[in-house]
C-alpha cells in the first residue's frame, strides 16, 4: 500500500524562475488537494481536484500558480516567476470522495526555497 | 476570526505520562469533521484521529483519544503513555461542508517528550 508521493522533496530556485512540483496520490483516491505551509504556521488550502476537474481554488492561488490533473491521477503545481514569498512547504493530500471519515492523507511535501 | 485555535505553542511532557493538547473551533455548520495530524521534523503530515460532529462517542485510536465537547466547541487530543517518538508538531484541523472538503488548520502545538 503506497502512500502519497511528491517530487522533488526539495527545490532551490532563483527569483523569477518557474518551478513545477508533482504529486502522485494513493491509487484509488479520486480527490487530490494542494496546501501551502509557511514556517511556524499550519497548512493553508490552495486547490483541489475531483478526478481531473479542478473544483475549488483559494484566493491564495494567484495568477502565477496553476495546477493540473490531466488524467485524474497525478497532479502538477506550477509556480511562474517565483518570488521570495513563495518559499514554503507545498503539501499534497488525497482521499476518496465518499470514504469513511473523509480523511485526507498527506505526502512528504516539497520544500521550496526562492533566493 | 480564527476557525481553529490551538492556544499552546509548546508543551512538555515526561515520557510515559499522558498529555492533552487543546483545540477549539468555530463553525455554524451542523455537519463537520475534526482531525488531528502529527508533523515530525521531516515534514510529513501523519493522520492520527478523526471525530465527526454527529458521532456520539469520543474517538480513540490506540494511544490517541479525542475529548470532544460539542457545546464548548472543543476537540482536545489526549496522548497516553507518551513516547520519545511523540515529539513533533501537532495540528488540529476542521472540515466544513460549505467549504467543500478543504481542511482548515490551527497553528499547531510543538510537543516535546522528555526522557
PDB file of C-alpha atoms in Angstrom:
ATOM      1  CA  UNK A   1       0.000   0.000   0.000  1.00  0.00           C
ATOM      2  CA  UNK A   2       1.901   3.028  -1.233  1.00  0.00           C
ATOM      3  CA  UNK A   3       1.112   6.430   0.180  1.00  0.00           C
ATOM      4  CA  UNK A   4       1.077   9.832  -1.432  1.00  0.00           C
ATOM      5  CA  UNK A   5       4.376  10.699  -3.076  1.00  0.00           C
ATOM      6  CA  UNK A   6       5.746  14.091  -4.068  1.00  0.00           C
ATOM      7  CA  UNK A   7       8.649  15.087  -6.243  1.00  0.00           C
ATOM      8  CA  UNK A   8      11.011  16.787  -5.748  1.00  0.00           C
ATOM      9  CA  UNK A   9      11.367  16.785  -1.984  1.00  0.00           C
ATOM     10  CA  UNK A  10      13.464  19.946  -2.053  1.00  0.00           C
ATOM     11  CA  UNK A  11      13.813  22.727  -4.602  1.00  0.00           C
ATOM     12  CA  UNK A  12      16.049  25.775  -4.543  1.00  0.00           C
ATOM     13  CA  UNK A  13      15.479  28.330  -7.271  1.00  0.00           C
ATOM     14  CA  UNK A  14      16.250  31.913  -8.088  1.00  0.00           C
ATOM     15  CA  UNK A  15      13.620  34.588  -8.059  1.00  0.00           C
ATOM     16  CA  UNK A  16      11.867  34.848 -11.387  1.00  0.00           C
ATOM     17  CA  UNK A  17      12.321  31.214 -12.368  1.00  0.00           C
ATOM     18  CA  UNK A  18       9.455  28.791 -12.943  1.00  0.00           C
ATOM     19  CA  UNK A  19       9.118  25.621 -10.870  1.00  0.00           C
ATOM     20  CA  UNK A  20       6.879  22.574 -11.160  1.00  0.00           C
ATOM     21  CA  UNK A  21       6.021  20.059  -8.490  1.00  0.00           C
ATOM     22  CA  UNK A  22       4.441  16.660  -8.927  1.00  0.00           C
ATOM     23  CA  UNK A  23       2.106  14.714  -6.675  1.00  0.00           C
ATOM     24  CA  UNK A  24       1.093  11.073  -7.050  1.00  0.00           C
ATOM     25  CA  UNK A  25      -1.923  10.263  -4.877  1.00  0.00           C
ATOM     26  CA  UNK A  26      -2.926   6.936  -3.363  1.00  0.00           C
ATOM     27  CA  UNK A  27      -4.056   4.963  -6.391  1.00  0.00           C
ATOM     28  CA  UNK A  28      -7.783   4.619  -5.692  1.00  0.00           C
ATOM     29  CA  UNK A  29      -8.215   8.160  -4.349  1.00  0.00           C
ATOM     30  CA  UNK A  30     -10.189  10.424  -6.661  1.00  0.00           C
ATOM     31  CA  UNK A  31      -9.743  13.660  -4.708  1.00  0.00           C
ATOM     32  CA  UNK A  32      -6.422  15.461  -4.617  1.00  0.00           C
ATOM     33  CA  UNK A  33      -5.532  18.586  -2.635  1.00  0.00           C
ATOM     34  CA  UNK A  34      -2.692  21.088  -2.565  1.00  0.00           C
ATOM     35  CA  UNK A  35      -1.765  23.050   0.555  1.00  0.00           C
ATOM     36  CA  UNK A  36       0.990  25.519   1.341  1.00  0.00           C
ATOM     37  CA  UNK A  37       2.696  25.715   4.718  1.00  0.00           C
ATOM     38  CA  UNK A  38       4.969  28.563   5.746  1.00  0.00           C
ATOM     39  CA  UNK A  39       7.334  28.363   8.695  1.00  0.00           C
ATOM     40  CA  UNK A  40       5.559  28.204  12.033  1.00  0.00           C
ATOM     41  CA  UNK A  41       2.080  28.022  10.526  1.00  0.00           C
ATOM     42  CA  UNK A  42      -0.456  25.355   9.768  1.00  0.00           C
ATOM     43  CA  UNK A  43      -1.072  24.317   6.156  1.00  0.00           C
ATOM     44  CA  UNK A  44      -3.317  26.557   4.067  1.00  0.00           C
ATOM     45  CA  UNK A  45      -5.586  25.225   1.341  1.00  0.00           C
ATOM     46  CA  UNK A  46      -4.697  26.105  -2.257  1.00  0.00           C
ATOM     47  CA  UNK A  47      -6.856  23.979  -4.533  1.00  0.00           C
ATOM     48  CA  UNK A  48      -8.430  20.568  -5.041  1.00  0.00           C
ATOM     49  CA  UNK A  49      -9.434  18.198  -7.794  1.00  0.00           C
ATOM     50  CA  UNK A  50     -12.022  15.517  -8.106  1.00  0.00           C
ATOM     51  CA  UNK A  51     -10.720  13.238 -10.802  1.00  0.00           C
ATOM     52  CA  UNK A  52      -9.445  15.661 -13.482  1.00  0.00           C
ATOM     53  CA  UNK A  53     -11.795  18.530 -12.572  1.00  0.00           C
ATOM     54  CA  UNK A  54     -10.432  21.401 -10.507  1.00  0.00           C
ATOM     55  CA  UNK A  55     -13.369  22.147  -8.218  1.00  0.00           C
ATOM     56  CA  UNK A  56     -12.094  24.842  -5.902  1.00  0.00           C
ATOM     57  CA  UNK A  57      -9.275  27.371  -5.778  1.00  0.00           C
ATOM     58  CA  UNK A  58      -8.227  29.510  -2.846  1.00  0.00           C
ATOM     59  CA  UNK A  59      -7.627  33.228  -3.148  1.00  0.00           C
ATOM     60  CA  UNK A  60      -4.056  32.342  -2.190  1.00  0.00           C
ATOM     61  CA  UNK A  61      -3.659  30.828  -5.639  1.00  0.00           C
ATOM     62  CA  UNK A  62      -2.522  33.854  -7.590  1.00  0.00           C
ATOM     63  CA  UNK A  63      -2.299  34.037 -11.377  1.00  0.00           C
ATOM     64  CA  UNK A  64       1.280  32.816 -11.157  1.00  0.00           C
ATOM     65  CA  UNK A  65       0.095  29.482  -9.800  1.00  0.00           C
ATOM     66  CA  UNK A  66      -1.509  26.789 -11.900  1.00  0.00           C
ATOM     67  CA  UNK A  67      -2.437  23.235 -11.057  1.00  0.00           C
ATOM     68  CA  UNK A  68      -3.444  20.389 -13.315  1.00  0.00           C
ATOM     69  CA  UNK A  69      -4.555  16.798 -13.017  1.00  0.00           C
ATOM     70  CA  UNK A  70      -4.905  15.854 -16.653  1.00  0.00           C
ATOM     71  CA  UNK A  71      -5.831  12.195 -16.396  1.00  0.00           C
ATOM     72  CA  UNK A  72      -7.272  12.165 -12.926  1.00  0.00           C
ATOM     73  CA  UNK A  73      -4.193  10.509 -11.488  1.00  0.00           C
ATOM     74  CA  UNK A  74      -1.053  12.546 -10.721  1.00  0.00           C
ATOM     75  CA  UNK A  75      -1.160  16.314 -10.386  1.00  0.00           C
ATOM     76  CA  UNK A  76       1.313  19.106 -11.040  1.00  0.00           C
ATOM     77  CA  UNK A  77       1.568  22.501  -9.393  1.00  0.00           C
ATOM     78  CA  UNK A  78       3.476  25.140 -11.326  1.00  0.00           C
ATOM     79  CA  UNK A  79       4.646  28.482 -10.000  1.00  0.00           C
ATOM     80  CA  UNK A  80       5.712  31.005 -12.610  1.00  0.00           C
ATOM     81  CA  UNK A  81       8.063  33.925 -11.954  1.00  0.00           C
ATOM     82  CA  UNK A  82       8.769  32.786  -8.405  1.00  0.00           C
ATOM     83  CA  UNK A  83       9.057  35.342  -5.635  1.00  0.00           C
ATOM     84  CA  UNK A  84      10.795  35.051  -2.278  1.00  0.00           C
ATOM     85  CA  UNK A  85       7.384  34.952  -0.607  1.00  0.00           C
ATOM     86  CA  UNK A  86       6.692  31.671  -2.388  1.00  0.00           C
ATOM     87  CA  UNK A  87       9.247  29.946  -0.162  1.00  0.00           C
ATOM     88  CA  UNK A  88       7.237  27.349   1.743  1.00  0.00           C
ATOM     89  CA  UNK A  89       6.435  23.678   2.056  1.00  0.00           C
ATOM     90  CA  UNK A  90       3.952  22.538  -0.594  1.00  0.00           C
ATOM     91  CA  UNK A  91       1.882  19.607   0.589  1.00  0.00           C
ATOM     92  CA  UNK A  92      -0.290  17.302  -1.452  1.00  0.00           C
ATOM     93  CA  UNK A  93      -3.051  15.141   0.015  1.00  0.00           C
ATOM     94  CA  UNK A  94      -5.551  12.662  -1.366  1.00  0.00           C
ATOM     95  CA  UNK A  95      -8.720  10.918  -0.275  1.00  0.00           C
ATOM     96  CA  UNK A  96     -11.728   9.059  -1.545  1.00  0.00           C
ATOM     97  CA  UNK A  97     -14.668  11.322  -2.376  1.00  0.00           C
ATOM     98  CA  UNK A  98     -17.004   9.308  -0.203  1.00  0.00           C
ATOM     99  CA  UNK A  99     -14.665   7.379   2.013  1.00  0.00           C
ATOM    100  CA  UNK A 100     -15.043   6.615   5.670  1.00  0.00           C
ATOM    101  CA  UNK A 101     -14.118   9.656   7.772  1.00  0.00           C
ATOM    102  CA  UNK A 102     -13.205  11.545   4.594  1.00  0.00           C
ATOM    103  CA  UNK A 103      -9.636  11.557   5.824  1.00  0.00           C
ATOM    104  CA  UNK A 104      -7.005  13.278   3.730  1.00  0.00           C
ATOM    105  CA  UNK A 105      -3.651  11.506   3.575  1.00  0.00           C
ATOM    106  CA  UNK A 106      -0.640  13.707   3.006  1.00  0.00           C
ATOM    107  CA  UNK A 107       2.567  13.265   1.094  1.00  0.00           C
ATOM    108  CA  UNK A 108       6.032  14.215   2.410  1.00  0.00           C
ATOM    109  CA  UNK A 109       5.860  17.666   0.853  1.00  0.00           C
ATOM    110  CA  UNK A 110       8.136  19.716  -1.385  1.00  0.00           C
ATOM    111  CA  UNK A 111      10.225  22.361   0.352  1.00  0.00           C
ATOM    112  CA  UNK A 112      10.739  25.363  -1.919  1.00  0.00           C
ATOM    113  CA  UNK A 113      13.360  27.997  -1.272  1.00  0.00           C
ATOM    114  CA  UNK A 114      13.397  31.034  -3.545  1.00  0.00           C
ATOM    115  CA  UNK A 115      16.639  33.004  -3.416  1.00  0.00           C
TER     116      UNK A 115
ATOM    117  CA  UNK B   1     -11.908  35.146  13.128  1.00  0.00           C
ATOM    118  CA  UNK B   2      -9.843  32.043  13.692  1.00  0.00           C
ATOM    119  CA  UNK B   3     -11.734  28.889  12.827  1.00  0.00           C
ATOM    120  CA  UNK B   4      -9.298  26.614  14.658  1.00  0.00           C
ATOM    121  CA  UNK B   5      -7.482  27.817  17.749  1.00  0.00           C
ATOM    122  CA  UNK B   6      -4.610  26.000  19.393  1.00  0.00           C
ATOM    123  CA  UNK B   7      -3.569  28.066  22.393  1.00  0.00           C
ATOM    124  CA  UNK B   8      -0.474  26.083  23.361  1.00  0.00           C
ATOM    125  CA  UNK B   9       2.503  26.930  21.144  1.00  0.00           C
ATOM    126  CA  UNK B  10       4.619  24.437  23.084  1.00  0.00           C
ATOM    127  CA  UNK B  11       4.024  21.626  25.541  1.00  0.00           C
ATOM    128  CA  UNK B  12       6.402  19.445  27.535  1.00  0.00           C
ATOM    129  CA  UNK B  13       5.658  16.020  28.987  1.00  0.00           C
ATOM    130  CA  UNK B  14       7.653  13.319  30.716  1.00  0.00           C
ATOM    131  CA  UNK B  15       7.993  10.002  28.965  1.00  0.00           C
ATOM    132  CA  UNK B  16       5.196   7.552  29.909  1.00  0.00           C
ATOM    133  CA  UNK B  17       2.906  10.315  31.143  1.00  0.00           C
ATOM    134  CA  UNK B  18      -0.306  11.484  29.455  1.00  0.00           C
ATOM    135  CA  UNK B  19      -0.651  14.893  27.787  1.00  0.00           C
ATOM    136  CA  UNK B  20      -3.617  16.895  26.490  1.00  0.00           C
ATOM    137  CA  UNK B  21      -3.313  19.215  23.504  1.00  0.00           C
ATOM    138  CA  UNK B  22      -6.060  21.804  23.263  1.00  0.00           C
ATOM    139  CA  UNK B  23      -8.137  22.699  20.228  1.00  0.00           C
ATOM    140  CA  UNK B  24     -11.200  24.898  19.943  1.00  0.00           C
ATOM    141  CA  UNK B  25     -13.106  25.526  16.737  1.00  0.00           C
ATOM    142  CA  UNK B  26     -15.686  27.887  15.348  1.00  0.00           C
ATOM    143  CA  UNK B  27     -18.362  26.888  12.871  1.00  0.00           C
ATOM    144  CA  UNK B  28     -22.059  27.368  12.268  1.00  0.00           C
ATOM    145  CA  UNK B  29     -22.248  24.278  10.102  1.00  0.00           C
ATOM    146  CA  UNK B  30     -24.052  21.395  11.859  1.00  0.00           C
ATOM    147  CA  UNK B  31     -22.057  18.846   9.848  1.00  0.00           C
ATOM    148  CA  UNK B  32     -18.300  18.983  10.229  1.00  0.00           C
ATOM    149  CA  UNK B  33     -15.309  16.806  10.911  1.00  0.00           C
ATOM    150  CA  UNK B  34     -12.365  17.321  13.207  1.00  0.00           C
ATOM    151  CA  UNK B  35      -8.920  15.853  12.621  1.00  0.00           C
ATOM    152  CA  UNK B  36      -5.587  15.701  14.373  1.00  0.00           C
ATOM    153  CA  UNK B  37      -2.341  15.362  12.447  1.00  0.00           C
ATOM    154  CA  UNK B  38       1.231  14.891  13.631  1.00  0.00           C
ATOM    155  CA  UNK B  39       4.100  16.546  11.778  1.00  0.00           C
ATOM    156  CA  UNK B  40       7.607  15.387  12.686  1.00  0.00           C
ATOM    157  CA  UNK B  41      10.618  17.457  11.685  1.00  0.00           C
ATOM    158  CA  UNK B  42      10.740  15.541   8.387  1.00  0.00           C
ATOM    159  CA  UNK B  43       7.614  17.463   7.351  1.00  0.00           C
ATOM    160  CA  UNK B  44       5.094  14.754   6.509  1.00  0.00           C
ATOM    161  CA  UNK B  45       1.611  15.218   7.971  1.00  0.00           C
ATOM    162  CA  UNK B  46       0.549  11.977   9.646  1.00  0.00           C
ATOM    163  CA  UNK B  47      -3.160  11.412  10.287  1.00  0.00           C
ATOM    164  CA  UNK B  48      -3.895  10.464  13.886  1.00  0.00           C
ATOM    165  CA  UNK B  49      -7.599  10.598  14.665  1.00  0.00           C
ATOM    166  CA  UNK B  50     -10.980  11.809  13.390  1.00  0.00           C
ATOM    167  CA  UNK B  51     -14.195  12.929  15.093  1.00  0.00           C
ATOM    168  CA  UNK B  52     -17.410  13.594  13.211  1.00  0.00           C
ATOM    169  CA  UNK B  53     -19.829  16.185  14.530  1.00  0.00           C
ATOM    170  CA  UNK B  54     -22.612  13.604  14.781  1.00  0.00           C
ATOM    171  CA  UNK B  55     -20.504  10.918  16.433  1.00  0.00           C
ATOM    172  CA  UNK B  56     -21.949  10.008  19.810  1.00  0.00           C
ATOM    173  CA  UNK B  57     -18.741   8.671  21.292  1.00  0.00           C
ATOM    174  CA  UNK B  58     -15.306  10.172  21.578  1.00  0.00           C
ATOM    175  CA  UNK B  59     -12.898   8.781  19.004  1.00  0.00           C
ATOM    176  CA  UNK B  60      -9.993   6.589  20.077  1.00  0.00           C
ATOM    177  CA  UNK B  61      -7.044   5.236  18.072  1.00  0.00           C
ATOM    178  CA  UNK B  62      -4.532   3.311  20.134  1.00  0.00           C
ATOM    179  CA  UNK B  63      -2.797   5.764  22.490  1.00  0.00           C
ATOM    180  CA  UNK B  64      -4.716   8.687  20.983  1.00  0.00           C
ATOM    181  CA  UNK B  65      -8.144   9.777  22.100  1.00  0.00           C
ATOM    182  CA  UNK B  66     -10.172  12.836  21.284  1.00  0.00           C
ATOM    183  CA  UNK B  67     -12.031  14.623  24.070  1.00  0.00           C
ATOM    184  CA  UNK B  68     -14.941  16.047  22.048  1.00  0.00           C
ATOM    185  CA  UNK B  69     -17.089  18.604  23.842  1.00  0.00           C
ATOM    186  CA  UNK B  70     -19.529  19.822  21.238  1.00  0.00           C
ATOM    187  CA  UNK B  71     -21.234  22.510  23.320  1.00  0.00           C
ATOM    188  CA  UNK B  72     -17.867  24.034  24.154  1.00  0.00           C
ATOM    189  CA  UNK B  73     -16.639  23.548  20.577  1.00  0.00           C
ATOM    190  CA  UNK B  74     -13.514  21.844  21.763  1.00  0.00           C
ATOM    191  CA  UNK B  75     -11.716  18.775  20.431  1.00  0.00           C
ATOM    192  CA  UNK B  76      -8.704  18.133  22.603  1.00  0.00           C
ATOM    193  CA  UNK B  77      -6.209  15.394  21.772  1.00  0.00           C
ATOM    194  CA  UNK B  78      -5.101  13.142  24.605  1.00  0.00           C
ATOM    195  CA  UNK B  79      -1.926  11.124  24.165  1.00  0.00           C
ATOM    196  CA  UNK B  80      -1.470   8.445  26.792  1.00  0.00           C
ATOM    197  CA  UNK B  81       1.843   6.891  27.815  1.00  0.00           C
ATOM    198  CA  UNK B  82       3.962   9.419  25.889  1.00  0.00           C
ATOM    199  CA  UNK B  83       6.958   8.120  23.978  1.00  0.00           C
ATOM    200  CA  UNK B  84      10.079   9.956  22.832  1.00  0.00           C
ATOM    201  CA  UNK B  85       8.892   9.471  19.250  1.00  0.00           C
ATOM    202  CA  UNK B  86       5.798  11.529  20.005  1.00  0.00           C
ATOM    203  CA  UNK B  87       7.921  14.689  19.965  1.00  0.00           C
ATOM    204  CA  UNK B  88       6.554  16.604  16.969  1.00  0.00           C
ATOM    205  CA  UNK B  89       4.232  19.384  15.880  1.00  0.00           C
ATOM    206  CA  UNK B  90       0.536  18.562  16.276  1.00  0.00           C
ATOM    207  CA  UNK B  91      -2.178  20.208  14.207  1.00  0.00           C
ATOM    208  CA  UNK B  92      -5.912  20.282  14.747  1.00  0.00           C
ATOM    209  CA  UNK B  93      -7.987  20.684  11.572  1.00  0.00           C
ATOM    210  CA  UNK B  94     -11.636  21.013  10.616  1.00  0.00           C
ATOM    211  CA  UNK B  95     -13.636  20.139   7.531  1.00  0.00           C
ATOM    212  CA  UNK B  96     -16.891  22.052   6.974  1.00  0.00           C
ATOM    213  CA  UNK B  97     -19.500  21.218   4.368  1.00  0.00           C
ATOM    214  CA  UNK B  98     -19.995  24.743   2.920  1.00  0.00           C
ATOM    215  CA  UNK B  99     -16.266  24.934   2.284  1.00  0.00           C
ATOM    216  CA  UNK B 100     -16.298  21.791   0.228  1.00  0.00           C
ATOM    217  CA  UNK B 101     -13.853  19.372   1.656  1.00  0.00           C
ATOM    218  CA  UNK B 102     -10.914  21.621   2.352  1.00  0.00           C
ATOM    219  CA  UNK B 103      -9.251  21.360   5.741  1.00  0.00           C
ATOM    220  CA  UNK B 104      -8.682  24.421   7.901  1.00  0.00           C
ATOM    221  CA  UNK B 105      -5.738  24.013  10.243  1.00  0.00           C
ATOM    222  CA  UNK B 106      -4.754  25.599  13.520  1.00  0.00           C
ATOM    223  CA  UNK B 107      -1.281  26.970  14.138  1.00  0.00           C
ATOM    224  CA  UNK B 108      -0.120  23.845  15.868  1.00  0.00           C
ATOM    225  CA  UNK B 109       1.390  22.796  19.180  1.00  0.00           C
ATOM    226  CA  UNK B 110       5.017  21.689  19.462  1.00  0.00           C
ATOM    227  CA  UNK B 111       5.152  18.711  21.825  1.00  0.00           C
ATOM    228  CA  UNK B 112       8.425  17.707  23.450  1.00  0.00           C
ATOM    229  CA  UNK B 113       8.642  14.428  25.331  1.00  0.00           C
ATOM    230  CA  UNK B 114      11.432  14.383  27.911  1.00  0.00           C
ATOM    231  CA  UNK B 115      13.172  11.159  28.964  1.00  0.00           C
TER     232      UNK B 115
END
